[in-house]
Short mmCIF file of C-alpha atoms in Angstrom, two decimals:
data_model
loop_
_atom_site.label_atom_id
_atom_site.label_comp_id
_atom_site.label_asym_id
_atom_site.label_seq_id
_atom_site.Cartn_x
_atom_site.Cartn_y
_atom_site.Cartn_z
CA MET V 1 -8.05 -10.90 -23.85
CA SER V 2 -5.89 -13.64 -25.38
CA ASP V 3 -2.74 -11.68 -24.45
CA LEU V 4 -3.97 -11.33 -20.86
CA LEU V 5 -4.78 -15.05 -20.57
CA GLY V 6 -1.38 -15.90 -22.01
CA ALA V 7 0.32 -13.62 -19.48
CA LEU V 8 -1.65 -15.20 -16.66
CA GLY V 9 -0.53 -18.66 -17.78
CA GLN V 10 3.12 -17.59 -17.80
CA ALA V 11 2.88 -15.96 -14.36
CA TRP V 12 1.14 -18.75 -12.43
CA PRO V 13 3.78 -18.66 -9.63
CA ARG V 14 2.88 -14.99 -9.06
CA LEU V 15 -0.86 -15.68 -9.01
CA LEU V 16 -0.85 -18.85 -6.92
CA LEU V 17 2.25 -18.54 -4.73
CA TYR V 18 3.88 -15.09 -4.38
CA PRO V 19 2.97 -12.26 -4.04
CA GLY V 20 -0.58 -13.48 -4.64
CA GLY V 21 -2.35 -16.74 -3.95
CA LEU V 22 -1.30 -18.55 -0.79
CA SER V 23 1.21 -15.90 0.26
CA ALA V 24 -1.30 -13.07 0.00
CA MET V 25 -4.04 -14.94 1.85
CA LEU V 26 -1.66 -16.01 4.62
CA ALA V 27 -0.32 -12.46 4.96
CA VAL V 28 -3.85 -11.02 5.12
CA VAL V 29 -4.92 -13.51 7.82
CA MET V 30 -1.79 -12.79 9.88
CA PHE V 31 -2.17 -9.02 9.52
CA ALA V 32 -5.89 -9.23 10.35
CA ARG V 33 -5.09 -11.16 13.52
CA LEU V 34 -2.53 -8.49 14.48
CA ARG V 35 -5.27 -5.90 13.98
CA GLY V 36 -7.56 -7.82 16.32
CA VAL V 37 -9.89 -9.28 13.68
CA THR V 38 -11.41 -12.64 14.62
CA ILE V 39 -11.58 -14.41 11.28
CA THR V 40 -14.07 -17.08 12.37
CA HIS V 41 -16.57 -14.37 13.32
CA ASP V 42 -16.10 -12.38 10.11
CA ARG V 43 -18.67 -14.33 8.10
CA HIS V 44 -20.52 -11.66 6.15
CA ILE V 45 -20.36 -12.43 2.43
CA THR V 46 -20.08 -8.69 1.66
CA THR V 47 -16.89 -8.55 3.72
CA LEU V 48 -15.40 -11.40 1.69
CA ILE V 49 -16.36 -9.71 -1.58
CA ASP V 50 -14.86 -6.41 -0.41
CA THR V 51 -11.60 -8.25 0.28
CA LEU V 52 -11.11 -9.10 -3.40
CA PRO V 53 -10.08 -5.62 -4.75
CA PRO V 54 -7.20 -5.10 -2.26
CA LEU V 55 -6.28 -8.77 -2.68
CA CYS V 56 -5.87 -8.12 -6.41
CA VAL V 57 -3.48 -5.26 -5.58
CA LEU V 58 -1.35 -7.58 -3.44
CA THR V 59 -1.27 -10.12 -6.27
CA LEU V 60 -0.13 -7.60 -8.90
CA LEU V 61 2.50 -5.80 -6.84
CA PRO V 62 5.91 -5.78 -8.58
CA LEU V 63 7.69 -7.09 -5.49
CA THR V 64 11.07 -8.76 -5.77
CA PRO V 65 11.69 -11.58 -6.33
CA ALA V 66 8.18 -12.13 -7.79
CA ALA V 67 7.75 -13.65 -11.25
CA SER V 68 7.51 -11.08 -14.04
CA PHE V 69 4.07 -10.12 -15.32
CA ALA V 70 3.22 -8.31 -18.53
CA TYR V 71 0.43 -6.26 -16.99
CA GLY V 72 0.57 -3.95 -13.98
CA LEU V 73 -1.42 -1.41 -12.03
CA ASP V 74 -1.08 2.35 -11.89
CA LEU V 75 -1.17 4.39 -8.71
CA ALA V 76 -4.65 5.80 -9.31
CA THR V 77 -6.21 2.37 -9.86
CA THR V 78 -4.30 1.00 -6.88
CA LEU V 79 -5.67 3.70 -4.58
CA LEU V 80 -9.23 3.07 -5.79
CA LEU V 81 -8.95 -0.69 -5.27
CA LEU V 82 -7.44 -0.30 -1.81
CA MET V 83 -10.04 2.27 -0.77
CA TRP V 84 -12.93 0.11 -1.98
CA PRO V 85 -13.67 -1.64 1.36
CA VAL V 86 -13.58 1.65 3.27
CA MET V 87 -15.83 3.45 0.79
CA ARG V 88 -18.30 0.56 0.85
CA ARG V 89 -18.31 0.61 4.63
CA ALA V 90 -18.79 4.38 4.65
CA ALA V 91 -21.79 3.99 2.32
CA GLN V 92 -23.34 1.37 4.60
CA GLU V 93 -22.82 3.62 7.64
CA ARG V 94 -24.04 6.70 5.68
CA ARG V 95 -20.83 8.61 6.29
CA ASP V 96 -19.96 11.65 4.22
CA PRO V 97 -17.58 10.54 1.41
CA ARG V 98 -15.67 13.79 1.86
CA ASP V 99 -14.71 12.73 5.36
CA VAL V 100 -13.20 9.52 3.96
CA ILE V 101 -11.30 11.44 1.26
CA ASN V 102 -9.93 13.85 3.86
CA GLN V 103 -8.75 10.87 5.90
CA TYR V 104 -6.81 9.58 2.88
CA LEU V 105 -5.49 13.00 1.84
CA PRO V 106 -1.92 12.49 3.21
CA ILE V 107 -1.70 9.17 1.34
CA ILE V 108 -2.95 10.80 -1.88
CA MET V 109 -0.43 13.62 -1.51
CA ALA V 110 2.39 11.12 -0.99
CA ALA V 111 1.26 9.29 -4.15
CA MET V 112 1.47 12.60 -6.03
CA VAL V 113 5.04 12.97 -4.78
CA PHE V 114 5.95 9.52 -6.11
CA ALA V 115 4.34 10.21 -9.49
CA SER V 116 5.98 13.62 -9.90
CA ILE V 117 9.49 12.43 -9.05
CA THR V 118 9.38 9.17 -11.04
CA ASN V 119 7.39 10.83 -13.86
CA THR V 120 5.07 7.81 -14.12
CA LEU V 121 1.91 6.45 -12.51
CA SER V 122 2.99 2.84 -12.89
CA LEU V 123 3.60 0.88 -9.69
CA SER V 124 6.77 -0.52 -11.20
CA GLY V 125 8.00 3.07 -11.42
CA LEU V 126 8.12 3.16 -7.63
CA LEU V 127 11.08 0.77 -7.83
CA ARG V 128 13.21 3.36 -9.66
CA TRP V 129 15.38 5.15 -7.14
CA PRO V 130 16.26 8.68 -8.38
CA ALA V 131 19.82 9.27 -9.47
CA GLU V 132 20.16 12.92 -8.35
CA PRO V 133 20.48 14.00 -4.68
CA LEU V 134 17.52 16.43 -4.58
CA PRO V 135 15.01 13.97 -6.07
CA GLN V 136 16.37 11.33 -3.69
CA ILE V 137 15.57 13.59 -0.73
CA GLY V 138 12.09 14.31 -2.10
CA TYR V 139 11.48 10.62 -2.71
CA SER V 140 12.63 9.75 0.81
CA LEU V 141 10.27 12.36 2.25
CA GLY V 142 7.48 10.87 0.14
CA ILE V 143 8.11 7.48 1.71
CA VAL V 144 7.90 8.99 5.18
CA ALA V 145 4.71 10.87 4.26
CA TRP V 146 3.16 7.65 2.92
CA PHE V 147 3.62 5.73 6.15
CA VAL V 148 2.68 8.71 8.30
CA GLY V 149 -0.53 8.97 6.27
CA LEU V 150 -1.04 5.23 6.58
CA SER V 151 -1.14 5.53 10.36
CA GLN V 152 -4.12 7.86 9.94
CA ILE V 153 -6.27 5.46 7.91
CA MET V 154 -5.98 2.53 10.29
CA SER V 155 -9.57 1.63 11.16
CA THR V 156 -10.58 1.57 14.82
CA ARG V 157 -13.05 -1.21 13.99
CA PRO V 158 -11.21 -3.30 11.41
CA ASN V 159 -12.63 -6.33 9.63
CA LEU V 160 -11.05 -8.73 7.15
CA ALA V 161 -11.61 -6.40 4.17
CA THR V 162 -10.22 -3.25 5.82
CA ALA V 163 -7.26 -5.20 7.20
CA CYS V 164 -6.51 -6.44 3.68
CA SER V 165 -6.74 -2.85 2.43
CA GLU V 166 -4.35 -1.62 5.13
CA LEU V 167 -1.88 -4.38 4.29
CA GLY V 168 -2.09 -3.35 0.64
CA PHE V 169 -1.15 0.22 1.55
CA VAL V 170 1.78 -1.08 3.60
CA MET V 171 3.06 -3.17 0.70
CA VAL V 172 2.70 -0.33 -1.83
CA GLY V 173 4.87 1.78 0.47
CA VAL V 174 7.35 -1.08 0.62
CA LEU V 175 8.05 -0.64 -3.14
CA PRO V 176 9.85 2.74 -2.96
CA LEU V 177 11.35 1.81 0.41
CA SER V 178 12.87 -1.35 -1.05
CA ALA V 179 14.18 0.71 -3.98
CA GLY V 180 16.02 2.90 -1.49
CA LEU V 181 17.47 -0.10 0.32
CA GLN V 182 18.54 -1.59 -3.00
CA ALA V 183 20.52 1.57 -3.68
CA LEU V 184 22.56 1.00 -0.51
CA PRO V 185 25.73 -1.12 -0.61
CA VAL V 186 23.86 -4.26 0.50
CA PRO V 187 25.68 -7.61 0.27
CA GLY V 188 24.36 -9.88 -2.46
CA GLU V 189 23.26 -12.59 -0.05
CA ILE V 190 20.94 -10.12 1.73
CA ALA V 191 19.33 -8.81 -1.46
CA GLY V 192 16.00 -10.14 -2.74
CA TRP V 193 13.98 -11.59 0.11
CA GLY V 194 16.11 -9.79 2.68
CA ILE V 195 15.31 -6.39 1.15
CA VAL V 196 11.57 -7.14 1.15
CA PHE V 197 11.63 -8.38 4.75
CA ALA V 198 13.64 -5.38 5.97
CA SER V 199 11.31 -3.00 4.11
CA VAL V 200 8.22 -4.53 5.73
CA VAL V 201 9.76 -4.30 9.21
CA ILE V 202 10.76 -0.64 8.71
CA ALA V 203 7.32 0.15 7.27
CA MET V 204 5.52 -1.33 10.28
CA ILE V 205 7.79 0.47 12.77
CA VAL V 206 7.32 3.88 11.09
CA THR V 207 3.55 3.37 10.75
CA ILE V 208 3.10 2.38 14.39
CA GLY V 209 5.32 5.24 15.57
CA ALA V 210 3.46 7.78 13.42
CA GLY V 211 0.20 6.68 15.03
CA TYR V 212 1.11 8.80 18.06
CA LEU V 213 1.39 12.00 16.01
CA PRO V 214 -1.46 14.57 16.04
CA HIS V 215 -3.54 14.81 12.86
CA TRP V 216 -2.31 18.28 11.97
CA ILE V 217 1.31 17.14 11.98
CA ARG V 218 0.48 14.36 9.51
CA TYR V 219 -1.10 16.86 7.11
CA LEU V 220 1.84 19.22 7.63
CA ILE V 221 4.34 16.47 6.76
CA ALA V 222 2.37 15.53 3.64
CA GLY V 223 2.10 19.16 2.49
CA ALA V 224 5.76 19.91 3.16
CA THR V 225 6.75 16.75 1.30
CA LEU V 226 4.67 17.75 -1.72
CA LEU V 227 6.32 21.19 -1.73
CA ALA V 228 9.79 19.66 -1.37
CA SER V 229 9.16 17.30 -4.28
CA GLY V 230 8.20 20.28 -6.44
CA LEU V 231 11.48 21.97 -5.58
CA ALA V 232 13.38 18.72 -6.22
CA ILE V 233 12.08 18.36 -9.78
CA GLY V 234 11.98 22.09 -10.49
#
């Protein structure tokens, strides 16, 4: 516990400014407004509590140029935290949990692709662009599958908590995407903030475009990507 408190004290810019704190809250409010959520009417205390798990994910993301932090999240924990608001909402509406899992299946398969190619579950591992051509192709397909799957989990009746969860999924996908952009011959003055901004823009464009695809194509892309990643590391 003392080590954790010491790390928190050293990383106060990360917790209070970027990517957490004011930056995270402002980003969530902006994204929620884009999703049609009226913040002033979203007053249920349970909704505010459900916002905290995905907000923690945003705070602990290893985005550049965020301050370093000694502790990080793994992919499995990240998925659970981001799915928390949706699972809670499904429980309140008495939906079958299997239906929710099936909805997130393309995202889960894309996460398996990332873990198999990078050989780690750590979120910071998503920033390691593969050195060999075949793993690079598999990793690129995994990025596409992630955002295609993300278009499937967008709630038709979003609230503040689900909007925060969706933004968290977008930003997790930004990690491998920014790693790919970093591998390009990008001028030094564009690196850093420019890479993050470009990654977010590309992520939103792909997600919105994939929203017009039929469900079966999304599952097909995720399955084909998982198979391709197996061939890439085989």
